Tab-separated table of C-alpha atoms and ligand atoms in Angstrom:
chain	number	residue	atom	x	y	z
A	1050	MET	CA	94.668	120.435	109.743
A	1051	LYS	CA	96.530	121.258	106.534
A	1052	ALA	CA	95.981	119.039	103.507
A	1053	THR	CA	99.249	117.608	102.217
A	1054	PRO	CA	99.823	116.952	98.516
A	1055	LEU	CA	100.480	113.504	97.109
A	1056	ASN	CA	104.014	113.188	98.417
A	1057	TYR	CA	106.073	110.025	98.210
A	1058	LEU	CA	109.397	111.454	99.366
A	1059	THR	CA	108.396	111.966	103.001
A	1060	SER	CA	106.801	109.484	105.353
A	1061	ALA	CA	104.169	109.953	108.030
A	1062	GLY	CA	103.538	106.348	108.919
A	1063	GLU	CA	105.313	103.180	109.950
A	1064	ARG	CA	105.110	101.409	106.588
A	1065	ALA	CA	106.238	104.395	104.546
A	1066	ALA	CA	109.127	104.885	107.020
A	1067	HIS	CA	110.565	101.581	105.754
A	1068	THR	CA	110.063	102.274	102.047
A	1069	VAL	CA	110.779	106.021	101.706
A	1070	PRO	CA	114.580	105.675	102.378
A	1071	LEU	CA	114.673	102.968	99.687
A	1072	THR	CA	112.845	105.329	97.306
A	1073	TRP	CA	115.444	108.022	98.012
A	1074	PHE	CA	118.303	105.546	97.448
A	1075	THR	CA	116.996	104.369	94.057
A	1076	LEU	CA	116.179	107.969	93.087
A	1077	ILE	CA	119.726	109.170	93.869
A	1078	VAL	CA	121.332	106.161	92.116
A	1079	SER	CA	119.121	106.758	89.043
A	1080	ILE	CA	120.061	110.458	88.952
A	1081	LEU	CA	123.761	109.541	89.295
A	1082	VAL	CA	123.466	107.039	86.418
A	1083	CYS	CA	121.898	109.722	84.194
A	1084	VAL	CA	124.534	112.296	85.158
A	1085	ILE	CA	127.487	109.880	84.693
A	1086	ILE	CA	126.228	108.762	81.261
A	1087	ALA	CA	125.608	112.369	80.189
A	1088	VAL	CA	129.164	113.338	81.264
A	1089	LEU	CA	130.688	110.355	79.397
A	1090	VAL	CA	128.721	111.175	76.228
A	1091	TRP	CA	129.771	114.821	76.499
A	1092	PHE	CA	133.395	113.799	77.111
A	1093	GLY	CA	133.351	111.412	74.099
A	1094	SER	CA	131.897	113.976	71.721
A	1095	ALA	CA	134.306	116.669	72.958
A	1096	ARG	CA	137.233	114.325	72.248
A	1097	TYR	CA	135.760	113.521	68.830
A	1098	GLU	CA	135.503	117.217	68.022
A	1099	ALA	CA	139.069	117.784	69.271
A	1100	ARG	CA	140.295	115.153	66.806
A	1101	GLY	CA	138.716	117.065	63.940
A	1102	GLY	CA	135.124	115.777	63.766
A	1103	ALA	CA	133.586	113.571	61.052
A	1104	GLU	CA	135.963	114.464	58.216
A	1105	ALA	CA	139.167	113.855	60.122
A	1106	THR	CA	138.021	110.640	61.806
A	1107	ALA	CA	136.307	109.040	58.759
A	1108	SER	CA	139.487	107.294	57.666
A	1109	ILE	CA	140.380	105.918	61.125
A	1110	ARG	CA	139.858	102.146	61.228
A	1111	VAL	CA	137.815	101.008	64.196
A	1112	SER	CA	139.635	98.294	66.067
A	1113	ARG	CA	139.333	96.739	69.470
A	1114	GLY	CA	141.902	98.360	71.697
A	1115	ALA	CA	143.779	96.401	74.299
A	1116	ASP	CA	142.320	98.649	77.000
A	1117	GLY	CA	138.624	97.935	76.234
A	1118	LEU	CA	137.938	95.027	78.583
A	1119	PRO	CA	138.509	96.818	81.932
A	1120	TRP	CA	135.824	99.326	80.956
A	1121	ILE	CA	133.287	96.498	80.600
A	1122	LYS	CA	134.410	94.874	83.871
A	1123	TRP	CA	134.139	98.129	85.789
A	1124	GLY	CA	130.785	98.837	84.147
A	1125	LEU	CA	129.473	95.462	85.329
A	1126	ILE	CA	130.737	95.961	88.876
A	1127	LEU	CA	129.424	99.529	89.027
A	1128	SER	CA	125.914	98.467	87.989
A	1129	ALA	CA	125.821	95.180	89.906
A	1130	VAL	CA	126.651	96.686	93.309
A	1131	PRO	CA	123.728	99.185	93.552
A	1132	LEU	CA	121.362	96.596	92.022
A	1133	LEU	CA	122.404	94.039	94.636
A	1134	ILE	CA	122.021	96.595	97.446
A	1135	THR	CA	118.538	97.482	96.104
A	1136	LEU	CA	117.548	93.799	95.952
A	1137	VAL	CA	118.624	93.019	99.533
A	1138	TRP	CA	117.158	96.302	100.852
A	1139	THR	CA	113.836	95.638	99.048
A	1140	MET	CA	113.576	92.130	100.527
A	1141	ALA	CA	114.341	93.472	104.003
A	1142	ALA	CA	111.771	96.310	103.639
A	1143	LEU	CA	109.121	93.902	102.347
A	1144	GLY	CA	109.756	91.642	105.344
A	1145	GLN	CA	109.245	94.590	107.703
A	1146	ILE	CA	105.988	95.845	106.192
A	1147	VAL	CA	104.262	92.606	105.217
A	1148	GLY	CA	101.956	92.388	108.260
A	1149	PRO	CA	100.526	94.884	110.737
A	1150	PRO	CA	102.549	95.386	113.932
A	1151	GLY	CA	100.264	93.634	116.372
A	1152	ASN	CA	96.527	93.159	116.267
A	1153	PRO	CA	94.762	95.756	114.134
A	1154	ASP	CA	92.637	98.254	116.081
A	1155	LEU	CA	90.312	98.690	113.172
A	1156	VAL	CA	89.328	96.733	110.061
A	1157	ILE	CA	88.084	98.686	107.038
A	1158	ASP	CA	86.819	97.118	103.819
A	1159	VAL	CA	87.739	99.356	100.902
A	1160	THR	CA	86.322	98.742	97.431
A	1161	GLY	CA	87.611	100.476	94.313
A	1162	HIS	CA	84.926	101.536	91.852
A	1163	GLN	CA	85.067	103.476	88.584
A	1164	TYR	CA	85.874	106.185	89.885
A	1165	TRP	CA	85.500	106.391	93.649
A	1166	TRP	CA	86.340	104.528	96.842
A	1167	GLU	CA	83.784	102.805	99.038
A	1168	ALA	CA	84.787	102.268	102.667
A	1169	THR	CA	82.941	100.035	105.110
A	1170	TYR	CA	83.903	100.258	108.771
A	1171	ASN	CA	83.532	97.064	110.781
A	1172	GLY	CA	83.063	96.680	114.508
A	1173	ALA	CA	82.351	94.044	117.098
A	1174	LEU	CA	78.611	94.258	116.427
A	1175	ALA	CA	76.638	94.391	113.198
A	1176	SER	CA	75.280	97.743	114.398
A	1177	ASP	CA	78.850	99.121	114.429
A	1178	ARG	CA	79.049	98.815	110.654
A	1179	PHE	CA	78.669	101.830	108.425
A	1180	ALA	CA	79.650	102.856	104.924
A	1181	THR	CA	81.267	106.041	103.685
A	1182	ALA	CA	83.224	107.091	100.620
A	1183	ASN	CA	86.471	108.760	99.520
A	1184	GLU	CA	87.482	109.904	103.018
A	1185	LEU	CA	88.895	107.398	105.490
A	1186	HIS	CA	89.359	108.342	109.128
A	1187	ILE	CA	91.832	106.427	111.286
A	1188	PRO	CA	93.118	106.914	114.837
A	1189	VAL	CA	96.759	108.098	115.073
A	1190	GLY	CA	99.277	105.478	116.184
A	1191	ALA	CA	96.953	102.506	115.786
A	1192	PRO	CA	97.492	99.744	113.228
A	1193	VAL	CA	94.550	99.661	110.795
A	1194	LEU	CA	93.908	96.700	108.532
A	1195	VAL	CA	92.483	97.564	105.105
A	1196	ARG	CA	90.879	94.735	103.140
A	1197	LEU	CA	90.830	95.672	99.464
A	1198	HIS	CA	88.229	94.661	96.905
A	1199	GLY	CA	87.768	95.450	93.229
A	1200	GLY	CA	84.222	96.528	92.399
A	1201	ASP	CA	84.570	96.415	88.605
A	1202	VAL	CA	88.127	96.525	87.254
A	1203	ILE	CA	91.575	96.547	88.892
A	1204	HIS	CA	92.362	99.654	90.949
A	1205	SER	CA	95.282	100.324	93.260
A	1206	PHE	CA	95.106	101.806	96.764
A	1207	TRP	CA	97.972	104.227	97.379
A	1208	VAL	CA	98.575	106.684	100.229
A	1209	PRO	CA	102.287	107.337	99.657
A	1210	GLN	CA	102.982	109.048	102.976
A	1211	LEU	CA	101.497	106.100	104.867
A	1212	ALA	CA	101.940	103.006	102.697
A	1213	GLY	CA	102.924	101.765	99.256
A	1214	LYS	CA	100.515	100.592	96.567
A	1215	THR	CA	98.296	97.517	96.883
A	1216	ASP	CA	95.989	96.480	94.069
A	1217	ALA	CA	92.235	96.131	94.530
A	1218	ILE	CA	91.361	93.215	92.250
A	1219	PRO	CA	87.857	91.842	91.522
A	1220	GLY	CA	87.535	88.316	92.930
A	1221	GLN	CA	90.682	88.566	95.050
A	1222	ASN	CA	90.916	89.862	98.601
A	1223	ASN	CA	94.184	91.730	99.070
A	1224	VAL	CA	95.060	93.294	102.399
A	1225	THR	CA	97.200	96.228	103.370
A	1226	TRP	CA	97.634	98.187	106.577
A	1227	LEU	CA	98.184	101.746	107.704
A	1228	LYS	CA	99.625	103.290	110.827
A	1229	ALA	CA	99.912	107.051	110.967
A	1230	ASP	CA	102.555	108.611	113.230
A	1231	ALA	CA	101.041	112.090	113.300
A	1232	PRO	CA	97.603	113.639	112.847
A	1233	GLY	CA	97.037	114.878	109.324
A	1234	ARG	CA	95.145	114.660	106.090
A	1235	TYR	CA	97.001	112.355	103.715
A	1236	ARG	CA	96.156	112.322	100.038
A	1237	GLY	CA	95.644	108.964	98.357
A	1238	GLN	CA	95.257	108.125	94.714
A	1239	CYS	CA	94.252	105.192	92.531
A	1240	ALA	CA	97.540	103.972	91.099
A	1241	GLU	CA	96.366	101.476	88.484
A	1242	PHE	CA	94.920	102.712	85.192
A	1243	CYS	CA	91.226	101.857	85.444
A	1244	GLY	CA	89.533	103.914	82.730
A	1245	LEU	CA	88.905	107.466	81.565
A	1246	GLN	CA	88.762	109.064	85.006
A	1247	HIS	CA	91.588	107.090	86.635
A	1248	ALA	CA	93.450	110.332	87.381
A	1249	LYS	CA	90.383	111.705	89.177
A	1250	MET	CA	90.078	108.781	91.580
A	1251	ALA	CA	91.623	110.263	94.679
A	1252	PHE	CA	90.772	110.013	98.371
A	1253	GLU	CA	91.969	111.272	101.729
A	1254	VAL	CA	93.039	109.488	104.876
A	1255	VAL	CA	92.388	111.624	107.941
A	1256	ALA	CA	94.507	110.516	110.886
A	1257	GLU	CA	93.254	112.029	114.128
A	1258	PRO	CA	93.619	111.550	117.890
A	1259	ARG	CA	91.589	108.686	119.338
A	1260	ASP	CA	88.824	110.861	120.859
A	1261	ALA	CA	88.309	112.855	117.651
A	1262	PHE	CA	88.183	109.607	115.682
A	1263	GLU	CA	85.637	108.166	118.109
A	1264	ARG	CA	83.452	111.312	117.749
A	1265	TRP	CA	83.635	110.967	113.971
A	1266	ARG	CA	82.740	107.270	114.169
A	1267	GLN	CA	79.724	107.942	116.416
A	1268	ALA	CA	78.528	110.696	114.076
A	1269	GLN	CA	78.864	108.420	111.032
A	1270	LEU	CA	76.766	105.760	112.763
A	1271	GLN	CA	73.792	108.145	113.020
A	1272	THR	CA	71.034	108.109	110.438
A	1273	ALA	CA	70.223	111.254	108.464
A	1274	PRO	CA	68.115	113.914	110.227
A	1275	PRO	CA	64.563	114.296	108.853
A	1276	PRO	CA	64.060	117.310	106.568
A	1277	ALA	CA	63.007	120.361	108.596
A	1278	THR	CA	61.708	122.835	105.986
A	1279	ASP	CA	59.450	122.640	102.912
A	1280	LEU	CA	62.441	123.140	100.613
A	1281	GLN	CA	64.321	120.301	102.328
A	1282	ARG	CA	61.230	118.064	102.074
A	1283	GLN	CA	61.006	118.853	98.368
A	1284	GLY	CA	64.713	117.994	98.077
A	1285	LEU	CA	64.252	114.643	99.785
A	1286	ALA	CA	61.347	113.859	97.414
A	1287	VAL	CA	63.613	114.538	94.420
A	1288	VAL	CA	66.350	112.404	95.998
A	1289	ALA	CA	63.851	109.546	96.460
A	1290	ARG	CA	62.801	109.847	92.827
A	1291	ARG	CA	66.193	110.448	91.171
A	1292	CYS	CA	69.124	109.542	93.419
A	1293	SER	CA	67.909	106.548	95.418
A	1294	LEU	CA	68.494	104.141	92.525
A	1295	CYS	CA	72.238	104.465	93.139
A	1296	HIS	CA	72.800	106.112	96.529
A	1297	ALA	CA	71.995	105.348	100.143
A	1298	ILE	CA	70.956	107.874	102.777
A	1299	ARG	CA	70.397	105.919	105.961
A	1300	GLY	CA	67.125	106.868	107.611
A	1301	THR	CA	65.389	107.487	104.250
A	1302	THR	CA	64.087	105.196	101.500
A	1303	ALA	CA	67.343	105.670	99.537
A	1304	GLY	CA	69.216	102.419	100.099
A	1305	SER	CA	71.302	101.500	97.063
A	1306	SER	CA	75.017	100.810	97.397
A	1307	TYR	CA	75.804	101.321	93.702
A	1308	GLY	CA	77.182	104.823	94.311
A	1309	PRO	CA	78.693	106.516	97.371
A	1310	ASP	CA	76.723	106.518	100.660
A	1311	LEU	CA	75.485	110.083	101.150
A	1312	THR	CA	74.262	109.822	104.761
A	1313	HIS	CA	77.045	112.153	105.961
A	1314	LEU	CA	78.009	113.726	102.646
A	1315	MET	CA	78.780	117.111	104.188
A	1316	SER	CA	81.246	115.623	106.680
A	1317	ARG	CA	83.619	115.077	103.759
A	1318	ARG	CA	86.036	117.813	102.657
A	1319	LEU	CA	85.957	116.959	98.961
A	1320	LEU	CA	83.435	115.851	96.351
A	1321	ALA	CA	83.631	113.503	93.366
A	1322	ALA	CA	86.591	111.456	94.699
A	1323	GLY	CA	88.843	114.402	95.487
A	1324	GLU	CA	88.018	116.437	92.401
A	1325	LEU	CA	85.916	119.311	93.801
A	1326	PRO	CA	85.689	121.251	97.056
A	1327	ASN	CA	82.535	120.236	98.907
A	1328	ASP	CA	80.656	123.544	98.825
A	1329	THR	CA	77.211	124.612	97.598
A	1330	GLY	CA	78.315	125.694	94.123
A	1331	SER	CA	80.385	122.589	93.411
A	1332	LEU	CA	77.671	120.326	94.801
A	1333	ALA	CA	74.994	121.844	92.560
A	1334	GLY	CA	77.305	121.792	89.539
A	1335	TRP	CA	78.295	118.184	90.178
A	1336	ILE	CA	74.667	117.019	90.521
A	1337	LEU	CA	73.645	118.824	87.337
A	1338	SER	CA	76.519	117.668	85.131
A	1339	PRO	CA	78.937	115.045	86.428
A	1340	GLN	CA	79.807	114.282	82.800
A	1341	THR	CA	81.343	117.752	82.469
A	1342	VAL	CA	83.537	117.293	85.548
A	1343	LYS	CA	84.340	113.600	85.039
A	1344	PRO	CA	83.346	112.422	81.537
A	1345	GLY	CA	82.842	108.673	81.558
A	1346	SER	CA	81.929	108.391	85.233
A	1347	THR	CA	78.849	106.305	86.003
A	1348	MET	CA	76.769	109.209	87.348
A	1349	PRO	CA	74.561	110.577	84.566
A	1350	ASP	CA	73.804	114.282	84.086
A	1351	GLN	CA	70.581	115.280	85.882
A	1352	ASP	CA	67.995	117.224	83.954
A	1353	LEU	CA	66.640	119.102	86.977
A	1354	SER	CA	64.649	122.325	87.082
A	1355	GLY	CA	66.268	125.224	88.931
A	1356	ASP	CA	63.779	124.746	91.791
A	1357	ASP	CA	64.488	121.041	92.143
A	1358	LEU	CA	68.264	121.573	91.973
A	1359	MET	CA	68.057	124.170	94.750
A	1360	ALA	CA	65.858	121.827	96.811
A	1361	VAL	CA	68.183	118.821	96.393
A	1362	THR	CA	71.287	120.861	97.199
A	1363	THR	CA	69.603	122.392	100.260
A	1364	TYR	CA	68.522	118.953	101.492
A	1365	LEU	CA	71.925	117.324	100.859
A	1366	GLU	CA	73.588	120.126	102.823
A	1367	THR	CA	71.747	118.958	105.949
A	1368	LEU	CA	73.623	115.629	105.762
A	1369	LYS	CA	76.438	116.657	108.089
B	2432	LIG	CU1	90.828	103.355	89.815
B	2432	LIG	CU2	92.660	103.991	88.493
């Protein structure tokens, strides 16, 4: 599955299919406006030069010509028509995307935090609930309801190829929905300035066939495997001492929901809300000095010995 860049000029889902043509229309009209104005300015200055420039035209008295008014009338008509089309088209598009088409197959609670995304999957039973972070999986072709929450300040949930932006506001429960037409990995991004690392608050939506999604969901429901080697046991001990104040690893004593749930950390493609590849080197570097990668993020640098860092990284890599 190839990762697609943040792309708002193509659509891969039902909601974006209604808004992307409107984006193209306003983009083309805006380009035309720029080009027409540039041509008129060029034409005016060329005529000015042809008449002899500043010296020759200094003595000409400026007066209102009899032919001035039609220019204003045509200018008004020319700008009013595309604006009116945009207004009607926007209203129609909003009407089409306001609610999910039919009952949602899945309800996900997504909370924006400085600077990462928490996702809680709901099910019919309390035991169907689990939390993950920065990587949402959804089944292809199924309407998914996303309830948005603001964990600290205002963030905005945006997966351009699937749906437009919806703000995640503290104290207010906004909803949005997604429906992917094709399997794929769709990049999302926080679209509301929320602090120093706003630009590094990305996520991915993985749309996959129903059976693959169900396998992923079952795997996410599992608790973490117990450590199998001495090094892994040492790693878990460091995690209990250092990381459990902020993170949860289900099946261990780490149970805080302040930071991302790490129970299946290695099932995610990226680290640090889309900033790093999730491999051994990046993981160790991120644990040691998050403030180098994302200055201002809430995770403090960890003053770990080489042994402890190796142990933690080795343990975390068992969290598949
Ligand atoms: Cu969160 Cu910008």
